C-alpha atoms as an extended CHARMM CRD file, in Angstrom:
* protein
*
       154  EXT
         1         1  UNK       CA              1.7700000000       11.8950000000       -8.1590000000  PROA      1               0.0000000000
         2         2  UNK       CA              0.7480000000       12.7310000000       -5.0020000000  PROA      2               0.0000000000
         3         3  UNK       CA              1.1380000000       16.3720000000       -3.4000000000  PROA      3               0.0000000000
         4         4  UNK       CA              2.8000000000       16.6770000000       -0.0220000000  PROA      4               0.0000000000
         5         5  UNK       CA              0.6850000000       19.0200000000        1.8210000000  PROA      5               0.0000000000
         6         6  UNK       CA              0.2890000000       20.5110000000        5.1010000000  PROA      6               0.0000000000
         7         7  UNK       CA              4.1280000000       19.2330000000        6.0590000000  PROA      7               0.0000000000
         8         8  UNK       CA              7.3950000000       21.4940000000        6.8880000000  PROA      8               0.0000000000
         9         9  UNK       CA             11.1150000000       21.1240000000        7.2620000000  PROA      9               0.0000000000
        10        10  UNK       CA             12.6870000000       18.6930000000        4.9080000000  PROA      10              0.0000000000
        11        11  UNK       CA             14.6460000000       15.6820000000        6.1860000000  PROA      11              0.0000000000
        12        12  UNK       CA             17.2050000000       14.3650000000        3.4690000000  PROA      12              0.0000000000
        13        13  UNK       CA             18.5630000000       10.5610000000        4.3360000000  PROA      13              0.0000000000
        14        14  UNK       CA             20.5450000000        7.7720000000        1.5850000000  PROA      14              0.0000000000
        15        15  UNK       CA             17.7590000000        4.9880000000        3.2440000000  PROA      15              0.0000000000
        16        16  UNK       CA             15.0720000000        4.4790000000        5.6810000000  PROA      16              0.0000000000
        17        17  UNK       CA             12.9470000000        1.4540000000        6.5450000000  PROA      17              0.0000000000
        18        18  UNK       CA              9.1580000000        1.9580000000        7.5930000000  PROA      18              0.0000000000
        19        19  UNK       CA              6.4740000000        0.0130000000        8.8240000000  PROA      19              0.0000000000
        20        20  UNK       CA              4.1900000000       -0.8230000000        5.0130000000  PROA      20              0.0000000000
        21        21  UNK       CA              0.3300000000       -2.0450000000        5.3880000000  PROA      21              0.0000000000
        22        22  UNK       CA             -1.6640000000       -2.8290000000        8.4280000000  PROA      22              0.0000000000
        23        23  UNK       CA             -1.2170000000       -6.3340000000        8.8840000000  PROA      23              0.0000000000
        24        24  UNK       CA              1.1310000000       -9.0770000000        7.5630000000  PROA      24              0.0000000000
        25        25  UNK       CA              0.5470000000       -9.7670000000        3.7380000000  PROA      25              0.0000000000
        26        26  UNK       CA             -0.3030000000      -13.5080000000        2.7860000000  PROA      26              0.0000000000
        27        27  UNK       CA              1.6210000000      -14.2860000000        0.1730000000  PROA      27              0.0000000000
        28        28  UNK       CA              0.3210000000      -17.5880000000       -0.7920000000  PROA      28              0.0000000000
        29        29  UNK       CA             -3.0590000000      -15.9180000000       -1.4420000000  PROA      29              0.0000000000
        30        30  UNK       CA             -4.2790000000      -16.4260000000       -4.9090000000  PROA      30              0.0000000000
        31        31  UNK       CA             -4.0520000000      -14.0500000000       -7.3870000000  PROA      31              0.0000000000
        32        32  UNK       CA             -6.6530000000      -12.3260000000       -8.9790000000  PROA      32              0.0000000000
        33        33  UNK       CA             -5.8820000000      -10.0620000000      -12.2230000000  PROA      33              0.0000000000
        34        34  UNK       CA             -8.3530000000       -8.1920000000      -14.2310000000  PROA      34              0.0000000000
        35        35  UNK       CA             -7.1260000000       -5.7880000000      -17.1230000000  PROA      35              0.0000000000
        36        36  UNK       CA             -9.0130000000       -5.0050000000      -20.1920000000  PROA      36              0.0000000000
        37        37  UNK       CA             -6.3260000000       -7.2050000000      -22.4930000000  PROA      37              0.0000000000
        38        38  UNK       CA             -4.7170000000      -10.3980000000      -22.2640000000  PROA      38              0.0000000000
        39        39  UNK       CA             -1.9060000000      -11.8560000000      -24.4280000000  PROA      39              0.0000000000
        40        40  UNK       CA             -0.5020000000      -15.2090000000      -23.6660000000  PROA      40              0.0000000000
        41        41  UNK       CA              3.3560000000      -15.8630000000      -25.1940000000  PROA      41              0.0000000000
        42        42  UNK       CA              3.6060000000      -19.5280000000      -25.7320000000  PROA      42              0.0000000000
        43        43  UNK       CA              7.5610000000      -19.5630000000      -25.9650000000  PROA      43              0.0000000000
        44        44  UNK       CA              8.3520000000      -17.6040000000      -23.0770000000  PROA      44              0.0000000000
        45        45  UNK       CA              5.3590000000      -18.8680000000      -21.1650000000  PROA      45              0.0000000000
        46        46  UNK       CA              4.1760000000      -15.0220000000      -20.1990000000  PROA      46              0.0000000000
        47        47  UNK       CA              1.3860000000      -12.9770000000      -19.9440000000  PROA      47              0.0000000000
        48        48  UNK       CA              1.0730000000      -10.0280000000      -20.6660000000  PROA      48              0.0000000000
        49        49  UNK       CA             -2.1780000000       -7.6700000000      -19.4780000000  PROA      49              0.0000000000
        50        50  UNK       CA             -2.3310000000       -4.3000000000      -20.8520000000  PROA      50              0.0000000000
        51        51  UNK       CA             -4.8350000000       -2.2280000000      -20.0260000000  PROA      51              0.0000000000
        52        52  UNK       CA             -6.2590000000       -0.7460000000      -16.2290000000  PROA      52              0.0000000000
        53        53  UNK       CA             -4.4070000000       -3.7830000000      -14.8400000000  PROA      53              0.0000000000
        54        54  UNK       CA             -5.6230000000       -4.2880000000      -11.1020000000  PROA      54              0.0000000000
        55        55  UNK       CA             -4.0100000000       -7.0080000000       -9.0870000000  PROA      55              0.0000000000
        56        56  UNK       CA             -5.0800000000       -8.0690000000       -5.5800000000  PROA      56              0.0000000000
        57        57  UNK       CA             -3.7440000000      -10.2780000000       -3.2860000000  PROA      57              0.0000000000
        58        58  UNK       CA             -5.3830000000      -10.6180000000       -0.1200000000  PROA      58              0.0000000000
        59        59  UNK       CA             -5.8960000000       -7.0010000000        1.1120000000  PROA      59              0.0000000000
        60        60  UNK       CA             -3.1330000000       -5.7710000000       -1.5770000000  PROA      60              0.0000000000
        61        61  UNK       CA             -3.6220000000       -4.1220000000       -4.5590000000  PROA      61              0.0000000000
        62        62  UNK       CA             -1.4890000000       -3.3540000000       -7.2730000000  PROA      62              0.0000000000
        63        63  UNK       CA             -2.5900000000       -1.4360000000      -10.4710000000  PROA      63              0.0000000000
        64        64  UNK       CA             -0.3380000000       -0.4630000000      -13.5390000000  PROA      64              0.0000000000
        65        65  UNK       CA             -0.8250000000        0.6160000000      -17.0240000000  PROA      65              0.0000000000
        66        66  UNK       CA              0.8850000000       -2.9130000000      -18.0140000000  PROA      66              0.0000000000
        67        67  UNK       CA              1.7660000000       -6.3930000000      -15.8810000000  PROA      67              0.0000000000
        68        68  UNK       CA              3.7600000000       -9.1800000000      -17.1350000000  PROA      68              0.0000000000
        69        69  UNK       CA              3.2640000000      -12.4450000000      -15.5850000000  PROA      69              0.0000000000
        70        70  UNK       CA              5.9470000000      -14.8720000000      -15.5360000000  PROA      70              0.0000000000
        71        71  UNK       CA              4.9240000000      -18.3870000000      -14.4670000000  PROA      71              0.0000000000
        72        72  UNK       CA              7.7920000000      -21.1040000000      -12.4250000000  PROA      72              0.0000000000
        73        73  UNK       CA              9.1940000000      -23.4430000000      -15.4800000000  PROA      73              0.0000000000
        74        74  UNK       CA              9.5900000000      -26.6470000000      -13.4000000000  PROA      74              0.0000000000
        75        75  UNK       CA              6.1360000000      -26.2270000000      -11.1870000000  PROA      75              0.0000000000
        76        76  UNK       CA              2.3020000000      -24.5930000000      -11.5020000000  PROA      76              0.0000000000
        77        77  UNK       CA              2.1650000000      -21.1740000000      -10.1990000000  PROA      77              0.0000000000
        78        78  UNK       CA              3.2820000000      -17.7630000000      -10.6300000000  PROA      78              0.0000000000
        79        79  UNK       CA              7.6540000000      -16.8480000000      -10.2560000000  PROA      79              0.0000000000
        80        80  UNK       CA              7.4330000000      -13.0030000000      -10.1930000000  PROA      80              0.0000000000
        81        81  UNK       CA              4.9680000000      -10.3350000000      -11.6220000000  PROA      81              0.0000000000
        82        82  UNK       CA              6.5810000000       -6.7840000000      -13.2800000000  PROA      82              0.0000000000
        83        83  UNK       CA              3.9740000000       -3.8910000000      -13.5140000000  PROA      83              0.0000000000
        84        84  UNK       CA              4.9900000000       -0.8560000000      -15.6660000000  PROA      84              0.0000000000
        85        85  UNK       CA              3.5310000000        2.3360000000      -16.2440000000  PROA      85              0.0000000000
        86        86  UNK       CA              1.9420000000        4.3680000000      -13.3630000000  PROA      86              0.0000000000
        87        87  UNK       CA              2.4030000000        1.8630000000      -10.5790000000  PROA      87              0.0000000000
        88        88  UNK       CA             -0.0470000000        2.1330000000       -7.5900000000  PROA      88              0.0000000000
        89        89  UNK       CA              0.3580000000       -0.5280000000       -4.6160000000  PROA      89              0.0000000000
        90        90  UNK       CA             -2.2610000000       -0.4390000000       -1.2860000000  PROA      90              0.0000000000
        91        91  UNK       CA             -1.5330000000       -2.3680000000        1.5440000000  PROA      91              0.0000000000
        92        92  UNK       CA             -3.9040000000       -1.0440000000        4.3390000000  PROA      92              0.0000000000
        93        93  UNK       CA             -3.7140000000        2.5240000000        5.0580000000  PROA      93              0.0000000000
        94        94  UNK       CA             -0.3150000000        2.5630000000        2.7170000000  PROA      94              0.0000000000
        95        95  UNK       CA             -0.3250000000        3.8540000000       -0.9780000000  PROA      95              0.0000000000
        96        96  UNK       CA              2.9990000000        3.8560000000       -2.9660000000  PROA      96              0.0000000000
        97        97  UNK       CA              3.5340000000        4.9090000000       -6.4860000000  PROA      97              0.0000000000
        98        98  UNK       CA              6.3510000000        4.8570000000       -8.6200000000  PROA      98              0.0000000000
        99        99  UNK       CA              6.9520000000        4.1640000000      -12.4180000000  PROA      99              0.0000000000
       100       100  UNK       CA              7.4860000000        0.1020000000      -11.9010000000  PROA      100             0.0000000000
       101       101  UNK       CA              6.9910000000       -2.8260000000       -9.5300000000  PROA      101             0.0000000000
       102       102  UNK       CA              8.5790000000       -6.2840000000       -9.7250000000  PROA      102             0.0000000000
       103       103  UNK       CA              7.1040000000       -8.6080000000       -7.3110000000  PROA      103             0.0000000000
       104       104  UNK       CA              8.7820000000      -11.9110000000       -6.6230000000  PROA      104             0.0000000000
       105       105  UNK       CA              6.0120000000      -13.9150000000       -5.1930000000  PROA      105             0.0000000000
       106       106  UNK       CA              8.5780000000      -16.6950000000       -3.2770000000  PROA      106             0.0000000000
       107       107  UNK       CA              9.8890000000      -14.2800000000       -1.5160000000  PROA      107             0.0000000000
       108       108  UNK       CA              6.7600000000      -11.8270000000       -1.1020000000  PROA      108             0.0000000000
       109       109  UNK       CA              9.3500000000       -8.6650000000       -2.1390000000  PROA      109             0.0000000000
       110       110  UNK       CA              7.8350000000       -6.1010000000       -4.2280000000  PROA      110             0.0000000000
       111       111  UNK       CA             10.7420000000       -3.7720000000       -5.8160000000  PROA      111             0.0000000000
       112       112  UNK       CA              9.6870000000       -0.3890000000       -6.8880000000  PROA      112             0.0000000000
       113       113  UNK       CA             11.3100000000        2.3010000000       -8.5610000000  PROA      113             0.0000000000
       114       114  UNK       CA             11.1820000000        5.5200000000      -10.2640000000  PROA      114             0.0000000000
       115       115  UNK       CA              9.9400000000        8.4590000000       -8.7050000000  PROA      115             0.0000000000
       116       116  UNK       CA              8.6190000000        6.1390000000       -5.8710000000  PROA      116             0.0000000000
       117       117  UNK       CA              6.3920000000        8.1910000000       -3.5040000000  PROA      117             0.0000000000
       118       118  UNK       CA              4.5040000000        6.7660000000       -0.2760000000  PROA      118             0.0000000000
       119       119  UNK       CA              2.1890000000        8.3310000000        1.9100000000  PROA      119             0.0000000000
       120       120  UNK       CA              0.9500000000        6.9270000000        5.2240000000  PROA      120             0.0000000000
       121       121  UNK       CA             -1.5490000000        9.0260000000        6.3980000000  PROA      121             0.0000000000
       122       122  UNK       CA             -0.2430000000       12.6210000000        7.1220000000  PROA      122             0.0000000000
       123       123  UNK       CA              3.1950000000       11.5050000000        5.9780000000  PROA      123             0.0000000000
       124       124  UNK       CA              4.8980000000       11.1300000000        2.9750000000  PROA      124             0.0000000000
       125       125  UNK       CA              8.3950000000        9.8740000000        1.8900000000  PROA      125             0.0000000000
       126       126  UNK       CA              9.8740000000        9.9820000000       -2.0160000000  PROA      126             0.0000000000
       127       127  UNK       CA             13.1760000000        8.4500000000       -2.9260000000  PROA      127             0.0000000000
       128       128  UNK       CA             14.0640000000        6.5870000000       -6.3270000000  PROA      128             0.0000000000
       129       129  UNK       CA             13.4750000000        2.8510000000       -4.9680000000  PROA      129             0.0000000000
       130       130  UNK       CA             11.3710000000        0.9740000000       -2.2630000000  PROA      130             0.0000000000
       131       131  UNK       CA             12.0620000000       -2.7290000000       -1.3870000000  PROA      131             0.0000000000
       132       132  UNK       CA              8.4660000000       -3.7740000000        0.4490000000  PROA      132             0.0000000000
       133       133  UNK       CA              8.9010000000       -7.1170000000        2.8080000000  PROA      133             0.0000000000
       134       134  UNK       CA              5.3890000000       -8.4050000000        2.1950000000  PROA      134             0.0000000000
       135       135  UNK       CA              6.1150000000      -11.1600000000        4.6310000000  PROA      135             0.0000000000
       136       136  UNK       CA              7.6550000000       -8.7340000000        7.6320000000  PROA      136             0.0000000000
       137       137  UNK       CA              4.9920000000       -5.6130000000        6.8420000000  PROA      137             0.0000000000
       138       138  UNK       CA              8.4450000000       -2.8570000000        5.9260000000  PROA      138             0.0000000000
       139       139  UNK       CA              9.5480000000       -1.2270000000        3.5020000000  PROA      139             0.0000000000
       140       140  UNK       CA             13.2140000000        0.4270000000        2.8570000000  PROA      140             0.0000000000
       141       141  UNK       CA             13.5400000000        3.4410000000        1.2340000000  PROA      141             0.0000000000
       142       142  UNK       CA             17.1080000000        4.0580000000       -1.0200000000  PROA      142             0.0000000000
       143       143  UNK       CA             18.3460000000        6.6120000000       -2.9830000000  PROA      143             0.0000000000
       144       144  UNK       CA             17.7540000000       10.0410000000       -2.0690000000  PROA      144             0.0000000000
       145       145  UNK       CA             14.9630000000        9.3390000000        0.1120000000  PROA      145             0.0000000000
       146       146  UNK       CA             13.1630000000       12.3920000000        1.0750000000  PROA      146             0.0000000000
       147       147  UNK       CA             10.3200000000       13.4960000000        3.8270000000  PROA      147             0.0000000000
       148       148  UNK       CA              9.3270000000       16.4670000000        5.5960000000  PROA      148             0.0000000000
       149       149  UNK       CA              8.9120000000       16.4450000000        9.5260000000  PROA      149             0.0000000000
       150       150  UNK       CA              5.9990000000       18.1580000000       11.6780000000  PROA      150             0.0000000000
       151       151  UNK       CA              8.4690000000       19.8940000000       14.1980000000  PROA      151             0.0000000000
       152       152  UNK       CA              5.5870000000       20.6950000000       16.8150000000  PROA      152             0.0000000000
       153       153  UNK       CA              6.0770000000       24.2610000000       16.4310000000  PROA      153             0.0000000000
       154       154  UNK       CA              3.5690000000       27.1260000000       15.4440000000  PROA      154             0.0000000000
């Protein structure tokens, strides 16, 4: 994870929303994956990548150890995307990590959680869950959200 450095007096809080990315995500961008496995599940209609996943999305980025792709049943295209294992999402300046990511492309909302960290530039915020509004350019910190707050002092 990343270190919070250079930062003093803790601020505690249940939830928080923050600006997340520099501009407005397009979620109707294609997708491009790249991972160094594929397996395609012909019941459930998934697909699974394994492997230094890397998923971008206009100026997004999403990498995980593992990404399951789950495609709409009654039209072409892609329903929701879940990413597993050492989660990294960029959006601009922003970089989150956390231990999972669901992403439900119809309503450009990217869910993570565990251990979910995010640092925008000098300043950092942890708490067990982030809901990121791809559409709006947020994000809402829950559950024991945590930062630490340059007080202007010496």
């Amino acid at each position: 994870m990343l270190a919070l450095l250079g930062l003093s007096s803790p601020a505690i809080a249940q939830g928080t929303q923050v600006a997340f990315g520099a501009i407005k995500q397009d979620t109707s961008a294609p997708v491009e994956v790249t991972a160094d496995e594929l397996n395609v599940d012909q019941t459930t209609g998934e697909a699974i990548f394994t492997g230094n996943v890397v998923i971008a999305q206009g100026d997004m980025r999403l990498s995980a150890a593992r990404v399951v792709v789950i495609y709409r049943e009654e039209t072409a295209g892609i329903q929701r995307m879940e990413a597993t294992g050492g989660v990294t999402l960029v959006s601009g300046p922003d970089v989150a990590e956390g231990q999972r990511a669901d992403y439900d492309i119809d309503t450009g909302v990217i869910v993570m959680t565990g251990d979910v960290l995010l640092v925008q530039g000098p300043s950092a915020l942890s708490a067990d869950r982030m809901n990121v509004d791809l559409n709006g350019g947020t994000a809402r910190m829950q559950g024991r959200v945590k930062t630490i707050l340059e007080t202007g002092g010496n």
